[in-house]
PDB file of C-alpha atoms in Angstrom:
ATOM      1  CA  MET A   1     131.839 109.213  18.500  1.00 39.00           C
ATOM      2  CA  GLU A   2     130.443 106.901  21.158  1.00 44.00           C
ATOM      3  CA  GLU A   3     133.945 105.753  22.138  1.00 43.00           C
ATOM      4  CA  SER A   4     135.106 109.492  22.583  1.00 46.00           C
ATOM      5  CA  ILE A   5     132.100 110.242  24.661  1.00 49.00           C
ATOM      6  CA  SER A   6     132.712 107.199  26.795  1.00 72.00           C
ATOM      7  CA  LEU A   7     136.329 108.212  27.223  1.00 81.00           C
ATOM      8  CA  ILE A   8     135.244 111.617  28.305  1.00 81.00           C
ATOM      9  CA  GLU A   9     132.716 110.225  30.759  1.00 81.00           C
ATOM     10  CA  ILE A  10     135.486 107.947  32.254  1.00 85.00           C
ATOM     11  CA  LEU A  11     137.855 110.858  32.615  1.00 88.00           C
ATOM     12  CA  LYS A  12     135.099 112.757  34.369  1.00 85.00           C
ATOM     13  CA  ILE A  13     134.359 110.069  36.803  1.00 86.00           C
ATOM     14  CA  ILE A  14     137.970 109.724  37.598  1.00 90.00           C
ATOM     15  CA  GLN A  15     138.475 113.501  37.949  1.00 90.00           C
ATOM     16  CA  LYS A  16     135.380 113.672  40.165  1.00 88.00           C
ATOM     17  CA  ARG A  17     136.542 110.947  42.473  1.00 91.00           C
ATOM     18  CA  LEU A  18     140.278 111.838  42.309  1.00 93.00           C
ATOM     19  CA  PHE A  19     140.429 112.571  46.068  1.00 95.00           C
ATOM     20  CA  LEU A  20     138.907 109.246  46.922  1.00 94.00           C
ATOM     21  CA  ILE A  21     141.245 107.425  44.662  1.00 95.00           C
ATOM     22  CA  LEU A  22     144.344 109.119  46.017  1.00 95.00           C
ATOM     23  CA  SER A  23     143.210 108.602  49.496  1.00 96.00           C
ATOM     24  CA  LEU A  24     142.831 104.875  48.996  1.00 96.00           C
ATOM     25  CA  VAL A  25     146.283 104.787  47.401  1.00 96.00           C
ATOM     26  CA  PHE A  26     147.905 106.590  50.406  1.00 97.00           C
ATOM     27  CA  VAL A  27     145.998 104.508  52.941  1.00 97.00           C
ATOM     28  CA  CYS A  28     146.948 101.194  51.405  1.00 96.00           C
ATOM     29  CA  SER A  29     150.544 102.323  50.990  1.00 96.00           C
ATOM     30  CA  GLY A  30     150.787 103.599  54.542  1.00 96.00           C
ATOM     31  CA  ILE A  31     149.287 100.367  55.959  1.00 96.00           C
ATOM     32  CA  SER A  32     151.767  98.304  53.948  1.00 96.00           C
ATOM     33  CA  ALA A  33     154.732 100.403  55.051  1.00 95.00           C
ATOM     34  CA  ILE A  34     153.751 100.138  58.614  1.00 96.00           C
ATOM     35  CA  ILE A  35     153.332  96.362  58.415  1.00 95.00           C
ATOM     36  CA  SER A  36     156.561  95.813  56.414  1.00 93.00           C
ATOM     37  CA  TYR A  37     158.835  98.197  58.483  1.00 92.00           C
ATOM     38  CA  TYR A  38     157.447  97.684  61.932  1.00 93.00           C
ATOM     39  CA  VAL A  39     155.333  94.557  62.196  1.00 94.00           C
ATOM     40  CA  LEU A  40     156.950  91.833  60.003  1.00 93.00           C
ATOM     41  CA  PRO A  41     160.193  90.389  61.401  1.00 94.00           C
ATOM     42  CA  PRO A  42     163.257  90.387  59.086  1.00 94.00           C
ATOM     43  CA  ILE A  43     164.124  86.898  57.704  1.00 95.00           C
ATOM     44  CA  TYR A  44     167.657  85.938  57.115  1.00 96.00           C
ATOM     45  CA  GLU A  45     168.831  83.121  54.765  1.00 96.00           C
ATOM     46  CA  ALA A  46     171.867  80.840  54.978  1.00 96.00           C
ATOM     47  CA  GLU A  47     172.999  78.291  52.315  1.00 95.00           C
ATOM     48  CA  THR A  48     175.142  75.223  52.420  1.00 95.00           C
ATOM     49  CA  GLN A  49     175.950  72.822  49.562  1.00 95.00           C
ATOM     50  CA  ILE A  50     176.402  69.015  49.514  1.00 93.00           C
ATOM     51  CA  LEU A  51     177.755  67.046  46.738  1.00 90.00           C
ATOM     52  CA  VAL A  52     176.248  63.629  45.735  1.00 85.00           C
ATOM     53  CA  ASN A  53     179.218  61.642  44.444  1.00 77.00           C
ATOM     54  CA  GLN A  54     179.669  57.847  44.618  1.00 62.00           C
ATOM     55  CA  LYS A  55     182.997  57.092  46.218  1.00 59.00           C
ATOM     56  CA  ASN A  56     185.068  54.318  44.413  1.00 55.00           C
ATOM     57  CA  SER A  57     188.201  52.518  45.204  1.00 48.00           C
ATOM     58  CA  GLY A  58     190.422  53.440  42.168  1.00 48.00           C
ATOM     59  CA  GLN A  59     187.820  52.393  39.760  1.00 49.00           C
ATOM     60  CA  GLU A  60     186.715  54.574  36.806  1.00 50.00           C
ATOM     61  CA  TYR A  61     183.649  56.509  37.505  1.00 48.00           C
ATOM     62  CA  GLY A  62     181.068  55.215  35.056  1.00 50.00           C
ATOM     63  CA  TRP A  63     177.884  56.588  33.424  1.00 56.00           C
ATOM     64  CA  SER A  64     175.727  54.135  35.500  1.00 63.00           C
ATOM     65  CA  GLN A  65     177.116  55.516  38.720  1.00 65.00           C
ATOM     66  CA  LEU A  66     176.337  59.014  37.482  1.00 64.00           C
ATOM     67  CA  GLU A  67     172.764  58.153  36.653  1.00 70.00           C
ATOM     68  CA  THR A  68     172.455  56.404  40.162  1.00 69.00           C
ATOM     69  CA  ASP A  69     173.579  59.558  41.881  1.00 68.00           C
ATOM     70  CA  LEU A  70     171.249  61.874  39.916  1.00 73.00           C
ATOM     71  CA  GLN A  71     168.248  59.544  40.487  1.00 76.00           C
ATOM     72  CA  LEU A  72     169.046  59.453  44.249  1.00 79.00           C
ATOM     73  CA  ILE A  73     169.048  63.270  44.550  1.00 84.00           C
ATOM     74  CA  ASP A  74     165.231  63.531  44.429  1.00 84.00           C
ATOM     75  CA  THR A  75     165.013  61.008  47.293  1.00 88.00           C
ATOM     76  CA  TYR A  76     167.749  62.823  49.272  1.00 89.00           C
ATOM     77  CA  ASN A  77     165.672  66.232  48.817  1.00 90.00           C
ATOM     78  CA  VAL A  78     162.942  64.490  50.711  1.00 92.00           C
ATOM     79  CA  ILE A  79     165.047  62.817  53.325  1.00 93.00           C
ATOM     80  CA  ILE A  80     166.769  66.133  54.280  1.00 95.00           C
ATOM     81  CA  ARG A  81     163.421  67.724  55.343  1.00 94.00           C
ATOM     82  CA  SER A  82     162.118  64.543  57.011  1.00 95.00           C
ATOM     83  CA  PRO A  83     161.660  64.061  60.672  1.00 95.00           C
ATOM     84  CA  VAL A  84     164.489  61.495  60.818  1.00 94.00           C
ATOM     85  CA  ILE A  85     167.081  64.290  60.042  1.00 95.00           C
ATOM     86  CA  LEU A  86     165.362  67.281  61.585  1.00 96.00           C
ATOM     87  CA  THR A  87     164.765  65.684  64.982  1.00 96.00           C
ATOM     88  CA  LYS A  88     168.522  65.207  65.451  1.00 96.00           C
ATOM     89  CA  VAL A  89     169.059  68.682  64.232  1.00 96.00           C
ATOM     90  CA  ILE A  90     166.668  70.061  66.910  1.00 96.00           C
ATOM     91  CA  GLU A  91     168.343  67.967  69.571  1.00 95.00           C
ATOM     92  CA  LYS A  92     171.886  69.035  68.648  1.00 95.00           C
ATOM     93  CA  LEU A  93     171.089  72.831  68.512  1.00 95.00           C
ATOM     94  CA  LYS A  94     168.414  72.551  71.305  1.00 94.00           C
ATOM     95  CA  LEU A  95     165.820  74.394  69.170  1.00 94.00           C
ATOM     96  CA  ASN A  96     162.372  75.110  70.639  1.00 94.00           C
ATOM     97  CA  THR A  97     160.504  73.913  67.560  1.00 94.00           C
ATOM     98  CA  THR A  98     159.050  70.891  65.770  1.00 95.00           C
ATOM     99  CA  PRO A  99     160.377  68.947  62.894  1.00 95.00           C
ATOM    100  CA  GLU A 100     157.301  70.064  60.818  1.00 95.00           C
ATOM    101  CA  SER A 101     157.901  73.774  61.676  1.00 95.00           C
ATOM    102  CA  LEU A 102     161.701  73.470  60.935  1.00 96.00           C
ATOM    103  CA  ALA A 103     160.845  71.779  57.586  1.00 95.00           C
ATOM    104  CA  GLY A 104     158.943  74.903  56.565  1.00 95.00           C
ATOM    105  CA  GLN A 105     162.142  76.974  56.989  1.00 95.00           C
ATOM    106  CA  ILE A 106     164.221  74.825  54.770  1.00 96.00           C
ATOM    107  CA  ASN A 107     164.310  74.729  51.040  1.00 95.00           C
ATOM    108  CA  VAL A 108     166.217  72.082  49.124  1.00 93.00           C
ATOM    109  CA  SER A 109     166.983  72.317  45.411  1.00 90.00           C
ATOM    110  CA  ASN A 110     169.387  71.456  42.790  1.00 87.00           C
ATOM    111  CA  ALA A 111     169.930  72.466  39.142  1.00 80.00           C
ATOM    112  CA  ASP A 112     169.011  70.063  36.307  1.00 76.00           C
ATOM    113  CA  ASN A 113     171.488  67.152  35.988  1.00 75.00           C
ATOM    114  CA  SER A 114     173.567  68.691  38.763  1.00 81.00           C
ATOM    115  CA  LYS A 115     174.858  66.618  41.703  1.00 85.00           C
ATOM    116  CA  VAL A 116     175.091  69.655  43.891  1.00 90.00           C
ATOM    117  CA  VAL A 117     172.290  70.015  46.330  1.00 92.00           C
ATOM    118  CA  ASN A 118     171.628  73.505  47.849  1.00 94.00           C
ATOM    119  CA  ILE A 119     170.232  73.616  51.395  1.00 96.00           C
ATOM    120  CA  ARG A 120     168.720  77.130  52.190  1.00 96.00           C
ATOM    121  CA  VAL A 121     167.462  77.963  55.666  1.00 97.00           C
ATOM    122  CA  GLU A 122     165.448  80.961  56.607  1.00 96.00           C
ATOM    123  CA  ASP A 123     165.245  82.268  60.237  1.00 95.00           C
ATOM    124  CA  GLU A 124     164.632  85.490  62.063  1.00 94.00           C
ATOM    125  CA  SER A 125     168.219  85.194  63.555  1.00 94.00           C
ATOM    126  CA  PRO A 126     171.077  85.209  60.922  1.00 95.00           C
ATOM    127  CA  LEU A 127     173.366  83.159  63.310  1.00 95.00           C
ATOM    128  CA  LYS A 128     170.653  80.513  63.833  1.00 96.00           C
ATOM    129  CA  SER A 129     170.005  80.143  60.052  1.00 95.00           C
ATOM    130  CA  VAL A 130     173.700  79.467  59.599  1.00 96.00           C
ATOM    131  CA  GLU A 131     173.811  76.912  62.423  1.00 96.00           C
ATOM    132  CA  ILE A 132     170.697  75.103  61.148  1.00 96.00           C
ATOM    133  CA  ALA A 133     171.911  74.931  57.650  1.00 96.00           C
ATOM    134  CA  ASN A 134     175.321  73.525  58.600  1.00 96.00           C
ATOM    135  CA  THR A 135     173.858  71.105  61.101  1.00 96.00           C
ATOM    136  CA  VAL A 136     171.358  69.788  58.529  1.00 96.00           C
ATOM    137  CA  ALA A 137     174.142  69.061  56.112  1.00 95.00           C
ATOM    138  CA  GLU A 138     176.135  67.286  58.874  1.00 96.00           C
ATOM    139  CA  VAL A 139     173.387  65.204  60.188  1.00 96.00           C
ATOM    140  CA  PHE A 140     172.268  64.208  56.687  1.00 95.00           C
ATOM    141  CA  LYS A 141     175.755  63.064  55.787  1.00 93.00           C
ATOM    142  CA  GLU A 142     176.123  61.054  59.027  1.00 93.00           C
ATOM    143  CA  GLU A 143     172.696  59.372  58.613  1.00 93.00           C
ATOM    144  CA  ILE A 144     172.513  58.559  54.950  1.00 91.00           C
ATOM    145  CA  PRO A 145     174.803  55.575  54.969  1.00 89.00           C
ATOM    146  CA  SER A 146     172.539  53.736  57.486  1.00 91.00           C
ATOM    147  CA  LEU A 147     169.380  55.036  55.753  1.00 89.00           C
ATOM    148  CA  MET A 148     170.175  54.222  52.191  1.00 84.00           C
ATOM    149  CA  ASN A 149     173.197  51.963  52.488  1.00 82.00           C
ATOM    150  CA  VAL A 150     175.341  54.350  50.421  1.00 79.00           C
ATOM    151  CA  ASP A 151     178.108  56.654  51.220  1.00 80.00           C
ATOM    152  CA  ASN A 152     178.151  59.297  48.552  1.00 80.00           C
ATOM    153  CA  ILE A 153     177.694  62.564  50.351  1.00 87.00           C
ATOM    154  CA  SER A 154     180.344  65.233  50.658  1.00 89.00           C
ATOM    155  CA  ILE A 155     179.874  68.788  52.102  1.00 92.00           C
ATOM    156  CA  LEU A 156     180.914  71.042  49.263  1.00 91.00           C
ATOM    157  CA  SER A 157     180.488  74.413  51.117  1.00 93.00           C
ATOM    158  CA  VAL A 158     179.385  75.436  54.533  1.00 94.00           C
ATOM    159  CA  ALA A 159     177.145  78.384  55.473  1.00 94.00           C
ATOM    160  CA  LYS A 160     178.983  81.377  56.899  1.00 93.00           C
ATOM    161  CA  LEU A 161     177.783  84.412  58.939  1.00 91.00           C
ATOM    162  CA  SER A 162     178.609  87.673  57.173  1.00 88.00           C
ATOM    163  CA  GLU A 163     179.674  90.845  58.960  1.00 87.00           C
ATOM    164  CA  ASN A 164     176.586  92.738  57.919  1.00 89.00           C
ATOM    165  CA  PRO A 165     173.806  90.247  57.191  1.00 90.00           C
ATOM    166  CA  SER A 166     170.821  91.683  55.217  1.00 91.00           C
ATOM    167  CA  PRO A 167     167.460  90.058  55.453  1.00 92.00           C
ATOM    168  CA  VAL A 168     165.916  88.497  52.392  1.00 92.00           C
ATOM    169  CA  LYS A 169     162.347  89.239  53.617  1.00 91.00           C
ATOM    170  CA  PRO A 170     160.200  91.175  53.669  1.00 90.00           C
ATOM    171  CA  ASN A 171     160.883  93.205  50.484  1.00 92.00           C
ATOM    172  CA  LYS A 172     159.579  96.544  51.838  1.00 92.00           C
ATOM    173  CA  LEU A 173     159.709  98.574  48.661  1.00 94.00           C
ATOM    174  CA  ILE A 174     157.857  95.876  46.585  1.00 95.00           C
ATOM    175  CA  ASN A 175     155.233  95.510  49.283  1.00 95.00           C
ATOM    176  CA  VAL A 176     154.541  99.256  49.369  1.00 96.00           C
ATOM    177  CA  ALA A 177     154.363  99.309  45.594  1.00 96.00           C
ATOM    178  CA  ILE A 178     151.959  96.398  45.301  1.00 97.00           C
ATOM    179  CA  ALA A 179     149.802  97.925  48.069  1.00 96.00           C
ATOM    180  CA  ALA A 180     149.718 101.219  46.083  1.00 96.00           C
ATOM    181  CA  ILE A 181     148.593  99.433  42.892  1.00 97.00           C
ATOM    182  CA  ILE A 182     145.832  97.650  44.960  1.00 97.00           C
ATOM    183  CA  GLY A 183     144.763 100.880  46.456  1.00 96.00           C
ATOM    184  CA  LEU A 184     144.579 102.523  42.935  1.00 96.00           C
ATOM    185  CA  MET A 185     142.498  99.595  41.594  1.00 96.00           C
ATOM    186  CA  LEU A 186     140.174  99.851  44.623  1.00 96.00           C
ATOM    187  CA  GLY A 187     139.867 103.473  44.271  1.00 95.00           C
ATOM    188  CA  VAL A 188     139.009 103.446  40.570  1.00 94.00           C
ATOM    189  CA  GLY A 189     136.637 100.550  41.086  1.00 94.00           C
ATOM    190  CA  LEU A 190     134.855 102.265  43.879  1.00 95.00           C
ATOM    191  CA  ALA A 191     134.583 105.492  41.794  1.00 92.00           C
ATOM    192  CA  PHE A 192     132.861 103.791  38.926  1.00 90.00           C
ATOM    193  CA  LEU A 193     130.591 101.800  41.272  1.00 91.00           C
ATOM    194  CA  LEU A 194     129.480 105.086  42.941  1.00 89.00           C
ATOM    195  CA  ALA A 195     128.825 106.531  39.470  1.00 84.00           C
ATOM    196  CA  PHE A 196     126.897 103.511  38.458  1.00 83.00           C
ATOM    197  CA  LEU A 197     124.698 103.632  41.558  1.00 84.00           C
ATOM    198  CA  ASP A 198     124.021 107.396  41.294  1.00 75.00           C
ATOM    199  CA  THR A 199     120.887 107.671  39.167  1.00 70.00           C
ATOM    200  CA  THR A 200     119.946 111.274  40.087  1.00 72.00           C
ATOM    201  CA  ILE A 201     119.477 113.688  37.126  1.00 66.00           C
ATOM    202  CA  LYS A 202     122.010 116.600  37.272  1.00 64.00           C
ATOM    203  CA  THR A 203     122.265 117.985  33.763  1.00 68.00           C
ATOM    204  CA  GLU A 204     120.219 118.672  30.614  1.00 67.00           C
ATOM    205  CA  GLN A 205     122.247 115.827  28.954  1.00 68.00           C
ATOM    206  CA  ASP A 206     120.906 113.344  31.475  1.00 64.00           C
ATOM    207  CA  ILE A 207     117.348 114.293  30.537  1.00 66.00           C
ATOM    208  CA  GLU A 208     118.094 113.878  26.814  1.00 65.00           C
ATOM    209  CA  GLU A 209     119.662 110.491  27.367  1.00 64.00           C
ATOM    210  CA  ILE A 210     116.693 109.234  29.504  1.00 62.00           C
ATOM    211  CA  LEU A 211     113.834 110.652  27.419  1.00 63.00           C
ATOM    212  CA  ALA A 212     115.624 110.472  24.031  1.00 63.00           C
ATOM    213  CA  LEU A 213     114.140 113.819  23.203  1.00 65.00           C
ATOM    214  CA  PRO A 214     115.876 117.127  22.515  1.00 70.00           C
ATOM    215  CA  ILE A 215     115.422 119.911  25.181  1.00 67.00           C
ATOM    216  CA  MET A 216     113.396 122.833  23.938  1.00 64.00           C
ATOM    217  CA  GLY A 217     113.873 125.128  26.800  1.00 63.00           C
ATOM    218  CA  ILE A 218     114.984 125.432  30.370  1.00 67.00           C
ATOM    219  CA  VAL A 219     112.948 126.793  33.227  1.00 66.00           C
ATOM    220  CA  LYS A 220     115.018 129.019  35.386  1.00 68.00           C
ATOM    221  CA  SER A 221     114.673 128.743  39.176  1.00 66.00           C
ATOM    222  CA  ILE A 222     112.681 131.575  40.596  1.00 66.00           C
ATOM    223  CA  SER A 223     113.367 132.952  43.975  1.00 66.00           C
ATOM    224  CA  GLU A 224     110.906 134.449  46.472  1.00 64.00           C
ATOM    225  CA  LYS A 225     112.328 137.954  45.667  1.00 66.00           C
ATOM    226  CA  ASP A 226     111.369 137.375  42.026  1.00 61.00           C
ATOM    227  CA  LEU A 227     107.809 136.578  42.925  1.00 59.00           C
ATOM    228  CA  GLU A 228     107.330 139.823  44.771  1.00 62.00           C
ATOM    229  CA  ILE A 229     105.172 142.140  42.576  1.00 57.00           C
ATOM    230  CA  PRO A 230     106.165 145.812  43.061  1.00 60.00           C
ATOM    231  CA  LEU A 231     103.261 148.023  43.861  1.00 57.00           C
ATOM    232  CA  PRO A 232     102.812 151.173  41.709  1.00 60.00           C
ATOM    233  CA  SER A 233     103.921 154.330  43.504  1.00 58.00           C
ATOM    234  CA  ARG A 234     101.256 156.952  44.310  1.00 60.00           C
ATOM    235  CA  THR A 235     101.876 160.532  43.762  1.00 58.00           C
ATOM    236  CA  PRO A 236     100.304 162.880  46.172  1.00 59.00           C
ATOM    237  CA  ARG A 237      97.428 164.962  44.564  1.00 59.00           C
ATOM    238  CA  GLY A 238      97.608 168.693  44.677  1.00 54.00           C
ATOM    239  CA  ASN A 239      95.108 170.645  46.779  1.00 49.00           C
TER     240      ASN A 239
END
């Protein structure tokens, strides 16, 4: 019984503050839509792949060489985003940025036990993202022999600019949906907070809950008109 009453009270609170809840949902969704569609710049992504493969002169490729290449990949992932490589990339492309800032645009990854390293670059310009990705791969291939005293890098695929590039960020619909959920949570939370802070007595049930006594009667409000006592009418006496 208590659970059903509590559920009814919850529904009443939500119903009472429904306008407030819906208003917060629309406001949060609107703000998110404006930011996503008109404020945040579109971000494009380009990807190039390099292959870590030890070159040999007619000798059979052994298991030890495979293990060596796989162990070097973690080191290569760090070197690719290091100032040693990115400084030369900035110089070649004449970019107005720093190696630290450029490193934030680059993501290097590879699948488990895979010798293929993926270099993904994000930028506001689709053309620049392609140029940076390809230049990073080229500079890394040129510099790795002197840095690690090995020559086991091959460019597997280069980044290409598509005819109609589409941005990968921001995901506008997801942003609006998340904002709507946040607005709904804020609205419901605010509705319950206002109900919790409201300690005024509004109904007979409120009195019963506070005093734990049954109500025996209700005093009706009396208006001033009801307080007026009509005077008895006088009939004229006959002569």
